[in-house]
């Protein structure tokens, strides 16, 4: 049997469109026969490098207003819950560190979906340790032990290195999908394109060809 | 017979993703039974209002590099030609003024597709009057007469008013599609959504439902 192609899924828990992708990527990848590498990271340092101290959706209000409406429509279309989180963007640091711990143990995908659902579906503040702890307990994990590992120096360093890797590879937003041959796709709207690319189905035509 | 719904198609000739939409929107709208209002405008003043003096794809190089690659892939998928125009962004002022003249006379859609094709398909500089004149002649029009009307004070004022309208209605990028009930969709990736909305087919599901 041929080995399944792998696609890297880079996401930040504060990223609105990462929510949409996180909720549907596993089924889509399974259907396409593709394996996933879940890559939690922080957009903050990447935004800071181009002079932004908050989300571009806050810096550019017209684009921000549009994004919230678009997200509401897209969530309805995907039949997933949506409410606008306050504050926005949320502090995604602890979530990312915990997801890193989970990526060694097989529960990162489930944890990731739960964090996104609490944030964008239920309006809870994922910057609060108690919210993350609740999610971990709900997964049947020892929340205190996981949280302690998440804030340990090795995990912190690891997340910093991942941020440097993202920057070096040209990641500038989230979600970002990267195929094994290094092709990069940005945004929830490019999920299907990335999976097509990974399975070498590069000839798929648009719905409305010219 | 019921009246066809109308969708406004706002575009700037300098806008890369407007090219993709311009080349496929008429067939897509016809198929959906939707009429189009072609709305050429200038993004420059809207970008300037948020402090940008050039395309955001030039200001943010990582995003710009990605955009060119994505555009190349998307054009291939739509089977339309693509080459990266130099300079970028091109001066779209004359093209917009001429398109306004054409919108009163029924040739704006054909003119628009030809301008975009010269720019992004053949690498010609649409900021040059001679290029626009060639296109007009190719359409069987009196190029000198049209150009003279395009740079007349009434046309100039009209384009300025349209820019104010865009800003007042919250247009922040291109392409932008607006339905009769004021719903706004941004980007070539939202063309089908806008048409679905206009035909009230709001229940169409994603390819990969959750």
mmCIF file of C-alpha atoms in Angstrom:
data_model
loop_
_atom_site.group_PDB
_atom_site.id
_atom_site.type_symbol
_atom_site.label_atom_id
_atom_site.label_comp_id
_atom_site.label_asym_id
_atom_site.label_seq_id
_atom_site.Cartn_x
_atom_site.Cartn_y
_atom_site.Cartn_z
ATOM 1 C CA UNK A 1 0.000 0.000 0.000
ATOM 2 C CA UNK A 2 1.287 3.443 -0.903
ATOM 3 C CA UNK A 3 2.036 5.813 1.939
ATOM 4 C CA UNK A 4 -0.587 8.495 2.518
ATOM 5 C CA UNK A 5 0.446 12.024 1.591
ATOM 6 C CA UNK A 6 0.751 14.399 4.535
ATOM 7 C CA UNK A 7 -0.495 17.985 4.755
ATOM 8 C CA UNK A 8 0.600 20.349 7.507
ATOM 9 C CA UNK A 9 -2.220 22.357 9.078
ATOM 10 C CA UNK A 10 -0.873 25.531 10.690
ATOM 11 C CA UNK A 11 -3.362 27.286 12.962
ATOM 12 C CA UNK A 12 -3.614 29.858 15.719
ATOM 13 C CA UNK A 13 -6.426 29.537 18.257
ATOM 14 C CA UNK A 14 -7.140 33.256 17.948
ATOM 15 C CA UNK A 15 -7.668 32.990 14.182
ATOM 16 C CA UNK A 16 -11.266 33.137 13.026
ATOM 17 C CA UNK A 17 -10.903 31.217 9.771
ATOM 18 C CA UNK A 18 -8.730 28.618 11.491
ATOM 19 C CA UNK A 19 -11.892 27.717 13.416
ATOM 20 C CA UNK A 20 -13.735 26.854 10.200
ATOM 21 C CA UNK A 21 -10.852 24.753 8.920
ATOM 22 C CA UNK A 22 -10.227 22.962 12.210
ATOM 23 C CA UNK A 23 -13.835 21.810 12.350
ATOM 24 C CA UNK A 24 -13.841 20.206 8.910
ATOM 25 C CA UNK A 25 -10.254 19.310 7.991
ATOM 26 C CA UNK A 26 -10.119 15.832 9.513
ATOM 27 C CA UNK A 27 -13.134 14.509 7.636
ATOM 28 C CA UNK A 28 -11.982 16.160 4.398
ATOM 29 C CA UNK A 29 -8.466 14.755 4.730
ATOM 30 C CA UNK A 30 -9.742 11.274 5.601
ATOM 31 C CA UNK A 31 -12.004 11.285 2.550
ATOM 32 C CA UNK A 32 -9.063 12.303 0.361
ATOM 33 C CA UNK A 33 -6.778 9.664 1.926
ATOM 34 C CA UNK A 34 -4.459 12.286 3.368
ATOM 35 C CA UNK A 35 -2.748 12.373 6.745
ATOM 36 C CA UNK A 36 -2.511 15.563 8.790
ATOM 37 C CA UNK A 37 0.191 17.202 10.845
ATOM 38 C CA UNK A 38 -1.465 19.583 13.304
ATOM 39 C CA UNK A 39 0.813 22.605 13.739
ATOM 40 C CA UNK A 40 -0.373 25.038 16.424
ATOM 41 C CA UNK A 41 1.589 28.299 16.368
ATOM 42 C CA UNK A 42 1.292 31.965 17.277
ATOM 43 C CA UNK A 43 0.558 34.621 14.680
ATOM 44 C CA UNK A 44 1.392 37.432 17.118
ATOM 45 C CA UNK A 45 5.156 37.561 16.448
ATOM 46 C CA UNK A 46 4.557 37.337 12.688
ATOM 47 C CA UNK A 47 2.089 40.228 12.804
ATOM 48 C CA UNK A 48 4.448 42.169 15.097
ATOM 49 C CA UNK A 49 7.252 41.787 12.539
ATOM 50 C CA UNK A 50 5.175 43.809 10.090
ATOM 51 C CA UNK A 51 4.299 46.425 12.676
ATOM 52 C CA UNK A 52 0.913 45.138 13.818
ATOM 53 C CA UNK A 53 0.204 44.967 17.537
ATOM 54 C CA UNK A 54 -3.254 43.408 17.213
ATOM 55 C CA UNK A 55 -5.306 41.514 14.635
ATOM 56 C CA UNK A 56 -5.450 43.155 11.190
ATOM 57 C CA UNK A 57 -9.247 42.835 11.574
ATOM 58 C CA UNK A 58 -9.012 45.345 14.425
ATOM 59 C CA UNK A 59 -6.497 47.581 12.642
ATOM 60 C CA UNK A 60 -8.637 47.821 9.494
ATOM 61 C CA UNK A 61 -12.233 48.194 10.766
ATOM 62 C CA UNK A 62 -13.968 47.915 7.376
ATOM 63 C CA UNK A 63 -12.318 44.593 6.728
ATOM 64 C CA UNK A 64 -13.071 43.552 10.297
ATOM 65 C CA UNK A 65 -16.799 44.281 10.025
ATOM 66 C CA UNK A 66 -16.921 42.302 6.803
ATOM 67 C CA UNK A 67 -14.999 39.381 8.285
ATOM 68 C CA UNK A 68 -17.459 38.942 11.176
ATOM 69 C CA UNK A 69 -20.403 38.866 8.804
ATOM 70 C CA UNK A 70 -18.596 36.494 6.442
ATOM 71 C CA UNK A 71 -17.656 34.212 9.320
ATOM 72 C CA UNK A 72 -21.263 34.123 10.491
ATOM 73 C CA UNK A 73 -22.417 33.145 6.991
ATOM 74 C CA UNK A 74 -19.678 30.542 6.518
ATOM 75 C CA UNK A 75 -20.313 28.955 9.924
ATOM 76 C CA UNK A 76 -24.033 28.677 9.101
ATOM 77 C CA UNK A 77 -23.140 27.087 5.798
ATOM 78 C CA UNK A 78 -20.939 24.536 7.582
ATOM 79 C CA UNK A 79 -23.632 24.065 10.246
ATOM 80 C CA UNK A 80 -21.268 24.899 13.085
ATOM 81 C CA UNK A 81 -22.118 27.276 15.930
ATOM 82 C CA UNK A 82 -20.808 30.808 15.937
ATOM 83 C CA UNK A 83 -20.684 33.687 18.358
ATOM 84 C CA UNK A 84 -18.261 36.574 18.297
ATOM 85 C CA UNK A 85 -15.653 36.137 21.021
ATOM 86 C CA UNK A 86 -14.884 38.940 23.421
ATOM 87 C CA UNK A 87 -12.178 40.028 23.695
ATOM 88 C CA UNK A 88 -10.866 39.579 20.173
ATOM 89 C CA UNK A 89 -8.298 38.406 19.469
ATOM 90 C CA UNK A 90 -8.123 36.065 22.419
ATOM 91 C CA UNK A 91 -4.869 35.112 24.066
ATOM 92 C CA UNK A 92 -3.973 31.853 22.357
ATOM 93 C CA UNK A 93 -0.640 31.241 24.082
ATOM 94 C CA UNK A 94 -1.733 28.648 26.651
ATOM 95 C CA UNK A 95 -3.904 26.819 24.121
ATOM 96 C CA UNK A 96 -0.995 26.547 21.705
ATOM 97 C CA UNK A 97 1.347 25.222 24.380
ATOM 98 C CA UNK A 98 -1.201 22.632 25.498
ATOM 99 C CA UNK A 99 -1.879 21.597 21.888
ATOM 100 C CA UNK A 100 1.854 21.008 21.495
ATOM 101 C CA UNK A 101 1.817 18.660 24.482
ATOM 102 C CA UNK A 102 -1.193 16.925 22.955
ATOM 103 C CA UNK A 103 0.460 16.533 19.577
ATOM 104 C CA UNK A 104 2.873 14.028 21.127
ATOM 105 C CA UNK A 105 0.023 11.994 22.572
ATOM 106 C CA UNK A 106 -2.634 11.844 19.898
ATOM 107 C CA UNK A 107 -5.223 14.158 21.446
ATOM 108 C CA UNK A 108 -4.243 17.445 19.723
ATOM 109 C CA UNK A 109 -7.007 17.240 17.081
ATOM 110 C CA UNK A 110 -9.765 16.634 19.623
ATOM 111 C CA UNK A 111 -8.368 19.275 21.976
ATOM 112 C CA UNK A 112 -8.083 21.764 19.111
ATOM 113 C CA UNK A 113 -11.697 21.335 18.028
ATOM 114 C CA UNK A 114 -12.909 21.739 21.613
ATOM 115 C CA UNK A 115 -10.899 24.937 22.154
ATOM 116 C CA UNK A 116 -12.194 26.463 18.933
ATOM 117 C CA UNK A 117 -15.760 25.446 19.799
ATOM 118 C CA UNK A 118 -15.561 26.978 23.290
ATOM 119 C CA UNK A 119 -14.169 30.187 21.801
ATOM 120 C CA UNK A 120 -16.200 30.703 18.624
ATOM 121 C CA UNK A 121 -19.218 28.534 19.422
ATOM 122 C CA UNK A 122 -19.806 29.117 23.126
ATOM 123 C CA UNK A 123 -18.160 32.486 23.699
ATOM 124 C CA UNK A 124 -15.830 31.368 26.462
ATOM 125 C CA UNK A 125 -12.468 33.090 26.924
ATOM 126 C CA UNK A 126 -9.773 30.574 26.013
ATOM 127 C CA UNK A 127 -7.148 32.863 27.505
ATOM 128 C CA UNK A 128 -8.391 31.698 30.919
ATOM 129 C CA UNK A 129 -6.557 28.731 32.385
ATOM 130 C CA UNK A 130 -9.811 27.415 33.889
ATOM 131 C CA UNK A 131 -11.390 27.095 30.445
ATOM 132 C CA UNK A 132 -8.434 25.120 29.116
ATOM 133 C CA UNK A 133 -8.426 22.988 32.269
ATOM 134 C CA UNK A 134 -12.132 22.199 31.792
ATOM 135 C CA UNK A 135 -11.469 21.064 28.244
ATOM 136 C CA UNK A 136 -8.619 18.812 29.336
ATOM 137 C CA UNK A 137 -10.737 17.268 32.098
ATOM 138 C CA UNK A 138 -13.521 16.728 29.569
ATOM 139 C CA UNK A 139 -11.043 14.723 27.505
ATOM 140 C CA UNK A 140 -10.383 12.522 30.532
ATOM 141 C CA UNK A 141 -6.886 13.944 31.005
ATOM 142 C CA UNK A 142 -5.086 15.037 34.180
ATOM 143 C CA UNK A 143 -5.519 18.784 33.617
ATOM 144 C CA UNK A 144 -3.028 19.850 36.299
ATOM 145 C CA UNK A 145 -0.298 17.592 34.933
ATOM 146 C CA UNK A 146 -0.838 18.679 31.328
ATOM 147 C CA UNK A 147 -0.928 22.381 32.259
ATOM 148 C CA UNK A 148 2.272 22.014 34.222
ATOM 149 C CA UNK A 149 3.990 20.428 31.214
ATOM 150 C CA UNK A 150 2.521 23.106 28.933
ATOM 151 C CA UNK A 151 4.165 25.936 30.874
ATOM 152 C CA UNK A 152 7.473 24.141 31.346
ATOM 153 C CA UNK A 153 10.595 25.619 29.765
ATOM 154 C CA UNK A 154 10.975 22.872 27.124
ATOM 155 C CA UNK A 155 7.418 23.408 25.826
ATOM 156 C CA UNK A 156 7.869 27.190 25.806
ATOM 157 C CA UNK A 157 11.100 26.873 23.849
ATOM 158 C CA UNK A 158 9.511 24.434 21.445
ATOM 159 C CA UNK A 159 6.680 26.850 20.646
ATOM 160 C CA UNK A 160 9.190 29.647 20.084
ATOM 161 C CA UNK A 161 11.135 27.464 17.637
ATOM 162 C CA UNK A 162 7.923 26.650 15.790
ATOM 163 C CA UNK A 163 7.223 30.358 15.462
ATOM 164 C CA UNK A 164 10.676 30.834 13.953
ATOM 165 C CA UNK A 165 10.015 27.950 11.569
ATOM 166 C CA UNK A 166 6.730 29.534 10.483
ATOM 167 C CA UNK A 167 8.440 32.821 9.782
ATOM 168 C CA UNK A 168 11.313 31.147 7.913
ATOM 169 C CA UNK A 169 8.881 29.208 5.734
ATOM 170 C CA UNK A 170 6.897 32.294 4.795
ATOM 171 C CA UNK A 171 3.758 31.654 6.814
ATOM 172 C CA UNK A 172 2.013 35.031 7.135
ATOM 173 C CA UNK A 173 -1.497 34.113 8.291
ATOM 174 C CA UNK A 174 -3.728 31.281 9.426
ATOM 175 C CA UNK A 175 -4.970 28.796 8.578
ATOM 176 C CA UNK A 176 -2.084 27.786 6.329
ATOM 177 C CA UNK A 177 -1.814 24.383 4.661
ATOM 178 C CA UNK A 178 1.534 23.123 3.394
ATOM 179 C CA UNK A 179 2.005 20.017 1.261
ATOM 180 C CA UNK A 180 5.058 17.761 1.368
ATOM 181 C CA UNK A 181 6.557 19.426 -1.713
ATOM 182 C CA UNK A 182 6.338 22.787 0.046
ATOM 183 C CA UNK A 183 3.302 24.221 -1.724
ATOM 184 C CA UNK A 184 1.535 26.723 0.540
ATOM 185 C CA UNK A 185 -2.202 27.416 0.673
ATOM 186 C CA UNK A 186 -3.665 30.153 2.843
ATOM 187 C CA UNK A 187 -7.176 30.348 4.211
ATOM 188 C CA UNK A 188 -10.144 28.113 4.806
ATOM 189 C CA UNK A 189 -11.137 28.663 1.168
ATOM 190 C CA UNK A 190 -8.011 26.829 0.036
ATOM 191 C CA UNK A 191 -8.466 23.620 2.037
ATOM 192 C CA UNK A 192 -9.795 21.634 -0.922
ATOM 193 C CA UNK A 193 -7.059 23.001 -3.206
ATOM 194 C CA UNK A 194 -4.370 21.891 -0.749
ATOM 195 C CA UNK A 195 -5.844 18.394 -0.506
ATOM 196 C CA UNK A 196 -6.131 18.190 -4.311
ATOM 197 C CA UNK A 197 -2.516 19.264 -4.623
ATOM 198 C CA UNK A 198 -1.367 16.678 -2.090
ATOM 199 C CA UNK A 199 -3.141 13.892 -3.975
ATOM 200 C CA UNK A 200 -1.731 15.278 -7.218
ATOM 201 C CA UNK A 201 -5.203 16.024 -8.506
ATOM 202 C CA UNK A 202 -4.070 19.362 -9.880
ATOM 203 C CA UNK A 203 -6.351 19.338 -12.856
ATOM 204 C CA UNK A 204 -9.644 19.819 -11.018
ATOM 205 C CA UNK A 205 -11.541 22.564 -12.733
ATOM 206 C CA UNK A 206 -13.502 25.447 -11.270
ATOM 207 C CA UNK A 207 -17.256 25.146 -10.967
ATOM 208 C CA UNK A 208 -17.626 27.844 -13.565
ATOM 209 C CA UNK A 209 -14.916 27.397 -16.178
ATOM 210 C CA UNK A 210 -14.195 30.122 -18.680
ATOM 211 C CA UNK B 1 -41.905 36.359 -15.806
ATOM 212 C CA UNK B 2 -40.218 37.394 -12.584
ATOM 213 C CA UNK B 3 -37.558 40.053 -12.785
ATOM 214 C CA UNK B 4 -33.980 38.788 -12.634
ATOM 215 C CA UNK B 5 -32.088 39.597 -9.441
ATOM 216 C CA UNK B 6 -29.181 41.981 -9.911
ATOM 217 C CA UNK B 7 -25.699 41.724 -8.416
ATOM 218 C CA UNK B 8 -23.251 44.621 -8.430
ATOM 219 C CA UNK B 9 -19.709 43.681 -9.452
ATOM 220 C CA UNK B 10 -17.220 46.227 -8.104
ATOM 221 C CA UNK B 11 -13.743 45.936 -9.607
ATOM 222 C CA UNK B 12 -10.499 47.833 -10.061
ATOM 223 C CA UNK B 13 -8.391 47.109 -13.139
ATOM 224 C CA UNK B 14 -5.268 46.973 -10.973
ATOM 225 C CA UNK B 15 -6.749 44.247 -8.765
ATOM 226 C CA UNK B 16 -5.384 40.765 -9.330
ATOM 227 C CA UNK B 17 -8.366 38.768 -8.095
ATOM 228 C CA UNK B 18 -10.749 41.089 -9.966
ATOM 229 C CA UNK B 19 -9.167 39.624 -13.116
ATOM 230 C CA UNK B 20 -10.266 36.105 -12.176
ATOM 231 C CA UNK B 21 -13.803 37.235 -11.403
ATOM 232 C CA UNK B 22 -14.166 39.424 -14.484
ATOM 233 C CA UNK B 23 -13.300 36.507 -16.736
ATOM 234 C CA UNK B 24 -15.930 34.167 -15.337
ATOM 235 C CA UNK B 25 -18.707 36.257 -13.787
ATOM 236 C CA UNK B 26 -20.882 36.712 -16.869
ATOM 237 C CA UNK B 27 -21.237 33.028 -17.612
ATOM 238 C CA UNK B 28 -21.804 32.239 -13.921
ATOM 239 C CA UNK B 29 -24.447 34.956 -13.562
ATOM 240 C CA UNK B 30 -26.209 33.915 -16.783
ATOM 241 C CA UNK B 31 -26.358 30.317 -15.593
ATOM 242 C CA UNK B 32 -27.852 31.457 -12.294
ATOM 243 C CA UNK B 33 -30.359 33.754 -14.029
ATOM 244 C CA UNK B 34 -28.821 36.862 -12.492
ATOM 245 C CA UNK B 35 -28.212 40.253 -14.065
ATOM 246 C CA UNK B 36 -25.000 42.175 -13.449
ATOM 247 C CA UNK B 37 -24.173 45.780 -12.784
ATOM 248 C CA UNK B 38 -20.516 46.379 -13.718
ATOM 249 C CA UNK B 39 -19.069 48.911 -11.275
ATOM 250 C CA UNK B 40 -15.520 49.998 -12.143
ATOM 251 C CA UNK B 41 -13.930 52.021 -9.336
ATOM 252 C CA UNK B 42 -10.544 52.935 -7.877
ATOM 253 C CA UNK B 43 -9.169 51.236 -4.796
ATOM 254 C CA UNK B 44 -6.396 53.810 -4.419
ATOM 255 C CA UNK B 45 -8.343 56.372 -2.372
ATOM 256 C CA UNK B 46 -9.760 53.607 -0.161
ATOM 257 C CA UNK B 47 -6.276 52.224 0.498
ATOM 258 C CA UNK B 48 -4.962 55.768 1.033
ATOM 259 C CA UNK B 49 -7.625 56.349 3.705
ATOM 260 C CA UNK B 50 -6.045 53.572 5.775
ATOM 261 C CA UNK B 51 -2.545 54.871 5.223
ATOM 262 C CA UNK B 52 -1.480 52.708 2.282
ATOM 263 C CA UNK B 53 0.228 54.363 -0.661
ATOM 264 C CA UNK B 54 0.531 51.200 -2.774
ATOM 265 C CA UNK B 55 -1.007 47.738 -2.977
ATOM 266 C CA UNK B 56 -1.048 45.825 0.328
ATOM 267 C CA UNK B 57 0.654 43.035 -1.659
ATOM 268 C CA UNK B 58 3.649 45.354 -2.025
ATOM 269 C CA UNK B 59 3.495 46.608 1.568
ATOM 270 C CA UNK B 60 3.419 43.083 3.002
ATOM 271 C CA UNK B 61 5.928 41.103 0.905
ATOM 272 C CA UNK B 62 5.172 37.666 2.370
ATOM 273 C CA UNK B 63 1.524 38.011 1.488
ATOM 274 C CA UNK B 64 2.499 39.413 -1.914
ATOM 275 C CA UNK B 65 4.739 36.448 -2.791
ATOM 276 C CA UNK B 66 1.961 34.098 -1.823
ATOM 277 C CA UNK B 67 -0.649 36.027 -3.827
ATOM 278 C CA UNK B 68 1.352 35.760 -7.061
ATOM 279 C CA UNK B 69 1.723 32.024 -6.660
ATOM 280 C CA UNK B 70 -1.941 31.621 -5.743
ATOM 281 C CA UNK B 71 -3.015 33.719 -8.717
ATOM 282 C CA UNK B 72 -0.896 31.588 -11.029
ATOM 283 C CA UNK B 73 -2.522 28.425 -9.680
ATOM 284 C CA UNK B 74 -6.050 29.841 -9.818
ATOM 285 C CA UNK B 75 -5.606 31.134 -13.367
ATOM 286 C CA UNK B 76 -4.404 27.692 -14.465
ATOM 287 C CA UNK B 77 -7.409 26.141 -12.804
ATOM 288 C CA UNK B 78 -9.720 28.528 -14.682
ATOM 289 C CA UNK B 79 -7.728 27.941 -17.889
ATOM 290 C CA UNK B 80 -7.048 31.629 -18.392
ATOM 291 C CA UNK B 81 -3.628 33.068 -19.253
ATOM 292 C CA UNK B 82 -1.486 34.676 -16.599
ATOM 293 C CA UNK B 83 1.673 36.714 -16.473
ATOM 294 C CA UNK B 84 2.748 39.028 -13.717
ATOM 295 C CA UNK B 85 2.274 42.648 -14.789
ATOM 296 C CA UNK B 86 5.086 45.143 -14.443
ATOM 297 C CA UNK B 87 4.745 47.595 -12.869
ATOM 298 C CA UNK B 88 2.353 46.425 -10.194
ATOM 299 C CA UNK B 89 -0.076 47.834 -9.393
ATOM 300 C CA UNK B 90 -0.797 49.356 -12.755
ATOM 301 C CA UNK B 91 -2.419 52.740 -13.144
ATOM 302 C CA UNK B 92 -6.086 51.870 -13.560
ATOM 303 C CA UNK B 93 -7.456 55.415 -13.777
ATOM 304 C CA UNK B 94 -7.932 55.687 -17.535
ATOM 305 C CA UNK B 95 -9.335 52.177 -17.786
ATOM 306 C CA UNK B 96 -11.912 52.942 -15.106
ATOM 307 C CA UNK B 97 -12.976 56.171 -16.801
ATOM 308 C CA UNK B 98 -13.346 54.428 -20.157
ATOM 309 C CA UNK B 99 -15.295 51.565 -18.579
ATOM 310 C CA UNK B 100 -17.686 54.157 -17.132
ATOM 311 C CA UNK B 101 -18.287 55.525 -20.612
ATOM 312 C CA UNK B 102 -18.847 51.970 -21.838
ATOM 313 C CA UNK B 103 -21.302 51.163 -19.079
ATOM 314 C CA UNK B 104 -23.783 53.581 -20.673
ATOM 315 C CA UNK B 105 -23.424 51.885 -24.044
ATOM 316 C CA UNK B 106 -23.353 48.186 -23.366
ATOM 317 C CA UNK B 107 -19.694 47.481 -24.094
ATOM 318 C CA UNK B 108 -18.293 47.733 -20.552
ATOM 319 C CA UNK B 109 -18.202 43.949 -19.960
ATOM 320 C CA UNK B 110 -16.330 43.232 -23.211
ATOM 321 C CA UNK B 111 -13.979 46.165 -22.668
ATOM 322 C CA UNK B 112 -13.340 45.057 -19.084
ATOM 323 C CA UNK B 113 -12.387 41.517 -20.064
ATOM 324 C CA UNK B 114 -10.053 42.809 -22.769
ATOM 325 C CA UNK B 115 -8.286 45.219 -20.401
ATOM 326 C CA UNK B 116 -7.777 42.509 -17.795
ATOM 327 C CA UNK B 117 -6.534 40.081 -20.447
ATOM 328 C CA UNK B 118 -4.014 42.589 -21.845
ATOM 329 C CA UNK B 119 -2.778 43.296 -18.322
ATOM 330 C CA UNK B 120 -2.676 39.889 -16.654
ATOM 331 C CA UNK B 121 -2.636 37.667 -19.728
ATOM 332 C CA UNK B 122 -0.388 39.529 -22.161
ATOM 333 C CA UNK B 123 1.682 41.710 -19.850
ATOM 334 C CA UNK B 124 0.826 45.024 -21.485
ATOM 335 C CA UNK B 125 0.760 48.208 -19.400
ATOM 336 C CA UNK B 126 -2.846 49.347 -19.196
ATOM 337 C CA UNK B 127 -1.709 52.676 -17.775
ATOM 338 C CA UNK B 128 -0.646 53.572 -21.336
ATOM 339 C CA UNK B 129 -3.259 55.398 -23.383
ATOM 340 C CA UNK B 130 -2.137 53.564 -26.539
ATOM 341 C CA UNK B 131 -3.015 50.198 -25.001
ATOM 342 C CA UNK B 132 -6.504 51.370 -24.069
ATOM 343 C CA UNK B 133 -6.911 52.939 -27.532
ATOM 344 C CA UNK B 134 -5.959 49.622 -29.172
ATOM 345 C CA UNK B 135 -8.594 47.818 -27.157
ATOM 346 C CA UNK B 136 -11.267 50.337 -28.109
ATOM 347 C CA UNK B 137 -10.357 50.083 -31.781
ATOM 348 C CA UNK B 138 -10.466 46.309 -31.516
ATOM 349 C CA UNK B 139 -14.051 46.673 -30.292
ATOM 350 C CA UNK B 140 -14.860 48.666 -33.415
ATOM 351 C CA UNK B 141 -15.229 51.919 -31.478
ATOM 352 C CA UNK B 142 -13.938 55.395 -32.270
ATOM 353 C CA UNK B 143 -11.044 55.347 -29.820
ATOM 354 C CA UNK B 144 -10.312 59.077 -29.999
ATOM 355 C CA UNK B 145 -13.907 60.014 -29.302
ATOM 356 C CA UNK B 146 -14.270 57.591 -26.402
ATOM 357 C CA UNK B 147 -10.951 58.688 -24.866
ATOM 358 C CA UNK B 148 -11.968 62.308 -25.117
ATOM 359 C CA UNK B 149 -15.228 61.578 -23.310
ATOM 360 C CA UNK B 150 -13.366 59.484 -20.731
ATOM 361 C CA UNK B 151 -11.155 62.396 -19.675
ATOM 362 C CA UNK B 152 -13.923 64.979 -19.755
ATOM 363 C CA UNK B 153 -14.897 66.688 -16.513
ATOM 364 C CA UNK B 154 -18.295 64.948 -16.199
ATOM 365 C CA UNK B 155 -16.705 61.479 -16.422
ATOM 366 C CA UNK B 156 -13.972 62.436 -13.957
ATOM 367 C CA UNK B 157 -16.539 63.725 -11.493
ATOM 368 C CA UNK B 158 -18.681 60.643 -11.958
ATOM 369 C CA UNK B 159 -15.753 58.349 -11.105
ATOM 370 C CA UNK B 160 -14.994 60.419 -8.004
ATOM 371 C CA UNK B 161 -18.616 60.118 -6.852
ATOM 372 C CA UNK B 162 -18.475 56.352 -7.377
ATOM 373 C CA UNK B 163 -15.374 56.231 -5.184
ATOM 374 C CA UNK B 164 -17.252 58.078 -2.468
ATOM 375 C CA UNK B 165 -20.139 55.669 -2.840
ATOM 376 C CA UNK B 166 -17.780 52.696 -2.478
ATOM 377 C CA UNK B 167 -16.310 54.148 0.692
ATOM 378 C CA UNK B 168 -19.745 55.007 2.125
ATOM 379 C CA UNK B 169 -20.993 51.462 1.480
ATOM 380 C CA UNK B 170 -18.014 49.861 3.183
ATOM 381 C CA UNK B 171 -16.198 48.507 0.125
ATOM 382 C CA UNK B 172 -12.602 47.888 1.239
ATOM 383 C CA UNK B 173 -11.181 45.712 -1.536
ATOM 384 C CA UNK B 174 -11.884 44.174 -4.914
ATOM 385 C CA UNK B 175 -13.582 42.305 -6.341
ATOM 386 C CA UNK B 176 -16.655 43.024 -4.234
ATOM 387 C CA UNK B 177 -20.098 41.671 -5.019
ATOM 388 C CA UNK B 178 -23.199 43.321 -3.547
ATOM 389 C CA UNK B 179 -26.697 41.897 -3.767
ATOM 390 C CA UNK B 180 -29.873 43.971 -3.963
ATOM 391 C CA UNK B 181 -30.539 43.556 -0.249
ATOM 392 C CA UNK B 182 -27.085 45.001 0.486
ATOM 393 C CA UNK B 183 -25.243 41.794 1.345
ATOM 394 C CA UNK B 184 -21.540 42.189 0.582
ATOM 395 C CA UNK B 185 -19.158 39.452 -0.607
ATOM 396 C CA UNK B 186 -15.453 40.079 -1.048
ATOM 397 C CA UNK B 187 -13.075 38.194 -3.285
ATOM 398 C CA UNK B 188 -13.168 35.867 -6.258
ATOM 399 C CA UNK B 189 -13.734 32.987 -3.824
ATOM 400 C CA UNK B 190 -17.114 34.448 -2.879
ATOM 401 C CA UNK B 191 -18.600 34.762 -6.370
ATOM 402 C CA UNK B 192 -20.723 31.623 -6.083
ATOM 403 C CA UNK B 193 -21.873 32.612 -2.578
ATOM 404 C CA UNK B 194 -23.022 36.006 -3.843
ATOM 405 C CA UNK B 195 -24.959 34.434 -6.703
ATOM 406 C CA UNK B 196 -26.515 31.889 -4.335
ATOM 407 C CA UNK B 197 -27.521 34.696 -2.002
ATOM 408 C CA UNK B 198 -29.063 36.696 -4.833
ATOM 409 C CA UNK B 199 -31.164 33.720 -5.931
ATOM 410 C CA UNK B 200 -32.062 33.099 -2.295
ATOM 411 C CA UNK B 201 -30.357 29.723 -2.405
ATOM 412 C CA UNK B 202 -28.840 30.316 1.018
ATOM 413 C CA UNK B 203 -28.995 26.743 2.091
ATOM 414 C CA UNK B 204 -26.299 25.359 -0.209
ATOM 415 C CA UNK B 205 -23.938 23.324 1.850
ATOM 416 C CA UNK B 206 -20.163 23.148 1.796
ATOM 417 C CA UNK B 207 -18.477 20.348 -0.114
ATOM 418 C CA UNK B 208 -17.241 18.941 3.152
ATOM 419 C CA UNK B 209 -19.955 19.384 5.772
ATOM 420 C CA UNK B 210 -19.190 18.844 9.416
#
